[in-house]
PDB file of C-alpha atoms in Angstrom:
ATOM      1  CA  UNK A   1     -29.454  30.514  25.700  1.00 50.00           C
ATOM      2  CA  UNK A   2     -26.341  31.641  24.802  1.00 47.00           C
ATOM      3  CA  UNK A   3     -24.440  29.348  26.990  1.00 47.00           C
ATOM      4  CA  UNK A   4     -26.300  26.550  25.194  1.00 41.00           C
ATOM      5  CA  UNK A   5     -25.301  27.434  21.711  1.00 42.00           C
ATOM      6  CA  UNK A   6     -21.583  27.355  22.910  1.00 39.00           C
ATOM      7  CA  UNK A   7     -22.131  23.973  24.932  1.00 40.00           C
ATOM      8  CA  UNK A   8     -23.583  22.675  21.346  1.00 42.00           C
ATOM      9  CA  UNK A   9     -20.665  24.372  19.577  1.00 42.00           C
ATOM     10  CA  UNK A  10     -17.858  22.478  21.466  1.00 43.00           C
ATOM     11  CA  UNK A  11     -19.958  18.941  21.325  1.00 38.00           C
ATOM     12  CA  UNK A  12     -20.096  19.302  17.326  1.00 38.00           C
ATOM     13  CA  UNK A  13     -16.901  20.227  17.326  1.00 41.00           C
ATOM     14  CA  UNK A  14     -15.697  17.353  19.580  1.00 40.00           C
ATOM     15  CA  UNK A  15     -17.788  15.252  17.411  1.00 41.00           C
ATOM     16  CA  UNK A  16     -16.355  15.950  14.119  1.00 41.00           C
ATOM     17  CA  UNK A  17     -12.633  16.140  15.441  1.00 37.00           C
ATOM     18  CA  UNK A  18     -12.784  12.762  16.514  1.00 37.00           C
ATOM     19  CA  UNK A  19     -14.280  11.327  13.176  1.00 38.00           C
ATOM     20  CA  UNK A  20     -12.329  12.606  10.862  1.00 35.00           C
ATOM     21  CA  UNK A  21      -9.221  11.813  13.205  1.00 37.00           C
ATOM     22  CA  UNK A  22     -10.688   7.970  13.050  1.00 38.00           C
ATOM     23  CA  UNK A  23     -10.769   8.074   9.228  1.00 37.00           C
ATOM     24  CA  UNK A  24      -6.959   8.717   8.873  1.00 54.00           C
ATOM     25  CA  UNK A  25      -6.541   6.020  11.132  1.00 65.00           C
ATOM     26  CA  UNK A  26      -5.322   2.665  10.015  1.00 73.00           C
ATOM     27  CA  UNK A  27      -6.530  -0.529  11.469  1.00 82.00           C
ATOM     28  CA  UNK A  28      -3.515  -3.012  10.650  1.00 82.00           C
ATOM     29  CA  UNK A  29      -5.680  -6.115  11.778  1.00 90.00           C
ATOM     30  CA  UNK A  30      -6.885  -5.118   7.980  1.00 94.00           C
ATOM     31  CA  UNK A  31      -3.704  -5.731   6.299  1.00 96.00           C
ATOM     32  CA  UNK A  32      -3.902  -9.570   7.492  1.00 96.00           C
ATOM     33  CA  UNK A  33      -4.971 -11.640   5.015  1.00 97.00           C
ATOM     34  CA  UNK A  34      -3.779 -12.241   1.195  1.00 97.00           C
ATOM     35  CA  UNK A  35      -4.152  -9.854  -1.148  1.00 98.00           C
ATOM     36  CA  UNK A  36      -3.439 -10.024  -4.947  1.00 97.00           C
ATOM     37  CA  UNK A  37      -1.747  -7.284  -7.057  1.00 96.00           C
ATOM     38  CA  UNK A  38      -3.913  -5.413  -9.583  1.00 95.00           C
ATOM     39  CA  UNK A  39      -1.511  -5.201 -12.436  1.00 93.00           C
ATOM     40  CA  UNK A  40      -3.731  -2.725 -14.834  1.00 92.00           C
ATOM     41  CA  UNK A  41      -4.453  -0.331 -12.150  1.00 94.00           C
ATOM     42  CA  UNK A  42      -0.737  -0.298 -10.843  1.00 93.00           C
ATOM     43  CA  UNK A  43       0.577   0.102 -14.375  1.00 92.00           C
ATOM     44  CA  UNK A  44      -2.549   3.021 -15.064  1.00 93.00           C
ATOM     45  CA  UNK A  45      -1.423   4.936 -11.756  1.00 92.00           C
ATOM     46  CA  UNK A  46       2.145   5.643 -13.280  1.00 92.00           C
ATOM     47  CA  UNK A  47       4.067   8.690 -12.614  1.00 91.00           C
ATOM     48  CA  UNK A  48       3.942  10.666 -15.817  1.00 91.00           C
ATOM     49  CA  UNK A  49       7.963  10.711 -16.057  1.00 89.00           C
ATOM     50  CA  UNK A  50       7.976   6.769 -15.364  1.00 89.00           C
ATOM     51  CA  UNK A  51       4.989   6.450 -18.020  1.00 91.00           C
ATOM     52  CA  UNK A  52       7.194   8.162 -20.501  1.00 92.00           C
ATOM     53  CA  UNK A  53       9.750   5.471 -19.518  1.00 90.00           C
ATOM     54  CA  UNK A  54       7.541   2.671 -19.887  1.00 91.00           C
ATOM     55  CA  UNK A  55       6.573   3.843 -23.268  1.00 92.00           C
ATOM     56  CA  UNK A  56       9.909   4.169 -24.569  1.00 93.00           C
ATOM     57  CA  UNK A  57      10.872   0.166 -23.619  1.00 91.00           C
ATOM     58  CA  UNK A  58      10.785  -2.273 -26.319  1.00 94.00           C
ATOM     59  CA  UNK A  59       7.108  -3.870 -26.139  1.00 93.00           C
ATOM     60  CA  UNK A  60       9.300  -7.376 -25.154  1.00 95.00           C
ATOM     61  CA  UNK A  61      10.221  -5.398 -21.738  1.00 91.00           C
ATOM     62  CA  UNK A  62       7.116  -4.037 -21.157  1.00 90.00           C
ATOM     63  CA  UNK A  63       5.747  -7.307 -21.431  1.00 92.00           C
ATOM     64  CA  UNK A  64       8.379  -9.111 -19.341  1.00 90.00           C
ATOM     65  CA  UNK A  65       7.873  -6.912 -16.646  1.00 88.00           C
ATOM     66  CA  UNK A  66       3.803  -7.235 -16.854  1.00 89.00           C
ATOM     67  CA  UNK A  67       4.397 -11.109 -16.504  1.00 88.00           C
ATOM     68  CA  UNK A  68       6.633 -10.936 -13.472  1.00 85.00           C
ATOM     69  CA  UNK A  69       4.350  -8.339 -11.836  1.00 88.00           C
ATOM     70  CA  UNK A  70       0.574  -9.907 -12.735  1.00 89.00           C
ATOM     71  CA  UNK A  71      -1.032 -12.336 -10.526  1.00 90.00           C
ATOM     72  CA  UNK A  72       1.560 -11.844  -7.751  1.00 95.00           C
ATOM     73  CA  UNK A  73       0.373 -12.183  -4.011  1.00 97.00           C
ATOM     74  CA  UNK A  74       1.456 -11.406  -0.627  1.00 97.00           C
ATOM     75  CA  UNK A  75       0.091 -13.042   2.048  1.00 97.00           C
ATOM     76  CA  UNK A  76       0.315 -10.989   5.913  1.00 97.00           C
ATOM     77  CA  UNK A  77      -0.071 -13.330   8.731  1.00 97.00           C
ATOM     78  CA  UNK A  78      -2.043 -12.084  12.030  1.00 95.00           C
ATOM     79  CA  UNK A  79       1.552 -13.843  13.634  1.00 95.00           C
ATOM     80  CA  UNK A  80       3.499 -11.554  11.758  1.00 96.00           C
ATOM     81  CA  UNK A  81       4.857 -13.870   8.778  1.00 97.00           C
ATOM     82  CA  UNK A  82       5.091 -12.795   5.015  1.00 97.00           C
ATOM     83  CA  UNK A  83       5.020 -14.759   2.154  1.00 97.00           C
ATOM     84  CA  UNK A  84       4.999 -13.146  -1.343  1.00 95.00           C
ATOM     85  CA  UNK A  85       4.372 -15.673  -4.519  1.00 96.00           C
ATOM     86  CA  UNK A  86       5.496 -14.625  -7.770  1.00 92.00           C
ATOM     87  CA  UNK A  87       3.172 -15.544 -11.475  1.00 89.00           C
ATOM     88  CA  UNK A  88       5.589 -18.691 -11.570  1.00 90.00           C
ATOM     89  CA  UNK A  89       4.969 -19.870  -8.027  1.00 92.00           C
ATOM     90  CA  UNK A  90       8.770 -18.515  -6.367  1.00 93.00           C
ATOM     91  CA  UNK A  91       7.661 -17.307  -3.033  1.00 95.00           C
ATOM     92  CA  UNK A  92       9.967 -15.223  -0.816  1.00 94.00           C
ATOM     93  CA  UNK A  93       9.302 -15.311   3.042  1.00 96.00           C
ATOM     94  CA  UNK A  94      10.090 -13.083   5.777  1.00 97.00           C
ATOM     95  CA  UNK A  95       8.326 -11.335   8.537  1.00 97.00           C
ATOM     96  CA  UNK A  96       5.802  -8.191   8.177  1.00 97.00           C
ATOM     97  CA  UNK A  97       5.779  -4.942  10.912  1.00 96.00           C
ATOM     98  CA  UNK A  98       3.278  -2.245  10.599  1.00 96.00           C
ATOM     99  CA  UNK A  99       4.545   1.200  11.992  1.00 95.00           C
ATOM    100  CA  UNK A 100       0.904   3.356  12.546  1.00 91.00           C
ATOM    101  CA  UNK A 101       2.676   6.622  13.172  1.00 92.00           C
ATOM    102  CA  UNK A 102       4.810   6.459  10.209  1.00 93.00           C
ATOM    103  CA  UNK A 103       1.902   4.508   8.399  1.00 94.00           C
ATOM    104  CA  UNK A 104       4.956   2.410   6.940  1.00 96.00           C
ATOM    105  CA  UNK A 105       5.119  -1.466   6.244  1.00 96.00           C
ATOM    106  CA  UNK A 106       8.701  -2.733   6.820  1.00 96.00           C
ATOM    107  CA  UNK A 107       9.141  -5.919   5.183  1.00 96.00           C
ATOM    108  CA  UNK A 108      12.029  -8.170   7.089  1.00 96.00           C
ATOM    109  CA  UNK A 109      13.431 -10.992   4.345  1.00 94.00           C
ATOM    110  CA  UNK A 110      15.197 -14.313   5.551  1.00 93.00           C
ATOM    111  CA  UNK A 111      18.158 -12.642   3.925  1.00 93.00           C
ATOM    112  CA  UNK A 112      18.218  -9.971   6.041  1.00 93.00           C
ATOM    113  CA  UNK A 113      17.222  -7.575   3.133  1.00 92.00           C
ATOM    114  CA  UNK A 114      13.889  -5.105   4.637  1.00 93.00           C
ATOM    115  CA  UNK A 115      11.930  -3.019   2.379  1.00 92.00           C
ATOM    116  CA  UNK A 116       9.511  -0.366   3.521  1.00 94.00           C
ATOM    117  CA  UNK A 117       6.053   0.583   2.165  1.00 95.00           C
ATOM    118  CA  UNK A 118       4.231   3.558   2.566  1.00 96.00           C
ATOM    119  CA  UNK A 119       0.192   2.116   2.966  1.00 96.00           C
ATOM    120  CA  UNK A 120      -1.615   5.024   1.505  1.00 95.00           C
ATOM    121  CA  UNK A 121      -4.773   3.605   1.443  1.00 95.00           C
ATOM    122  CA  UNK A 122      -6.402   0.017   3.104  1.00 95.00           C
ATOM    123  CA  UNK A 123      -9.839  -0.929   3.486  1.00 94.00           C
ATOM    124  CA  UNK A 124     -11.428  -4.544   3.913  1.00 93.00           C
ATOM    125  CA  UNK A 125     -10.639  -4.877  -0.040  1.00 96.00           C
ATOM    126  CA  UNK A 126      -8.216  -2.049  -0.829  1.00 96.00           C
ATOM    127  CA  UNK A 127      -4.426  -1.759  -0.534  1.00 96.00           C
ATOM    128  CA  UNK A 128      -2.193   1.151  -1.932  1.00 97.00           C
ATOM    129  CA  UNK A 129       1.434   0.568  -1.021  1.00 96.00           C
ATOM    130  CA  UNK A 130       4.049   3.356  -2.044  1.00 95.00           C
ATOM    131  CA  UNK A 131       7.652   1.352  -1.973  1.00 93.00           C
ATOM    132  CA  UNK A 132      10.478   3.598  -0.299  1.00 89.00           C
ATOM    133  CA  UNK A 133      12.472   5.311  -3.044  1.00 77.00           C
ATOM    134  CA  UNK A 134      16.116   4.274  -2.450  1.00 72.00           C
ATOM    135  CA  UNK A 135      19.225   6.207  -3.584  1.00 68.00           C
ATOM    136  CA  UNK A 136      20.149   5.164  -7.016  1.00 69.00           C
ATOM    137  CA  UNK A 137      17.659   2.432  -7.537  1.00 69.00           C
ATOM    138  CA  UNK A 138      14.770   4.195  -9.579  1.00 73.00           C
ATOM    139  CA  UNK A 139      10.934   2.748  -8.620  1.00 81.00           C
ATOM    140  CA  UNK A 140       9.225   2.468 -12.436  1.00 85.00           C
ATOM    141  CA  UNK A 141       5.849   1.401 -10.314  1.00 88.00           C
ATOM    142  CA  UNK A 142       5.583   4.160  -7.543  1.00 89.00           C
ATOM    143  CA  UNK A 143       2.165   2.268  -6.507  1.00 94.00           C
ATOM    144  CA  UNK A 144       1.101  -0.931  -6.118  1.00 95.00           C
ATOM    145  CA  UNK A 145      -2.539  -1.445  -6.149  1.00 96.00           C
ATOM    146  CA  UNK A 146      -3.849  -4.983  -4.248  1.00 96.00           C
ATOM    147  CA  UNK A 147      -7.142  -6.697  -3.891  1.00 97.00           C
ATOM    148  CA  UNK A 148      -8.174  -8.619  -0.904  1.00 96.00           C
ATOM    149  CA  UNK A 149      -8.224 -12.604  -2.461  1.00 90.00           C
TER     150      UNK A 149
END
């Protein structure tokens, strides 16, 4: 009997380990696809210090920066192509890479330029990216909330 209760033991425990290890996992066939920024909950999910920096802009910033920030889109390509469209149709293109032991999206641009993205959170209609905080280049929105479109 008391073998049993050990054999049950290391099942549940075998069980368990491997589901919450497949819940930090990050299926990147789910970042393919087009997904659309959610301005309000990006600009709601501000860093208290950056919120006190947002606050102290003159409303005409703060609304200049809402404009070139709402409606935009990024579209991820199952061949690897991205394509981000701005509120007044610009698009930049490059190429996407997702790194799954880093979690990190590395975005290539046809300049050359690549900008990484920490996905903290993606679901079938979810994204949270967290851009890469470069050296003397301050990040005002420290998330970026998308929908799936």
């Amino acid at each position: 009997m008391m073998k049993y209760k050990h054999y049950i033991i290391i099942l549940l425990t075998c069980i368990f380990t491997s589901l919450s290890y497949g819940q930090t996992e990050i299926n990147a066939s789910l970042l393919e696809g087009t997904w659309k920024l959610n301005i309000t909950e990006t600009l709601n999910s501000m860093e208290p210090s950056k919120k006190v920096t947002w606050n102290s802009m003159q409303s005409e910033s703060r609304e200049r920066i809402s404009q070139h920030y709402k409606d935009r889109k990024i579209l991820l390509s199952p061949e690897g192509d991205y394509t981000l469209t701005l509120t007044n149709g610009q698009t930049s293109k490059g190429t996407w890479l997702y790194n799954s032991d880093t979690k990190t999206l590395k975005i290539t641009h046809v300049n050359g330029k690549t900008s990484s993205q920490k996905v903290q959170l993606l679901n079938d209609s979810e994204l949270v990216l967290v851009p890469e905080q470069k050296i003397n280049h301050t990040i005002l929105l420290s998330k970026l909330y998308y929908t799936k479109s």
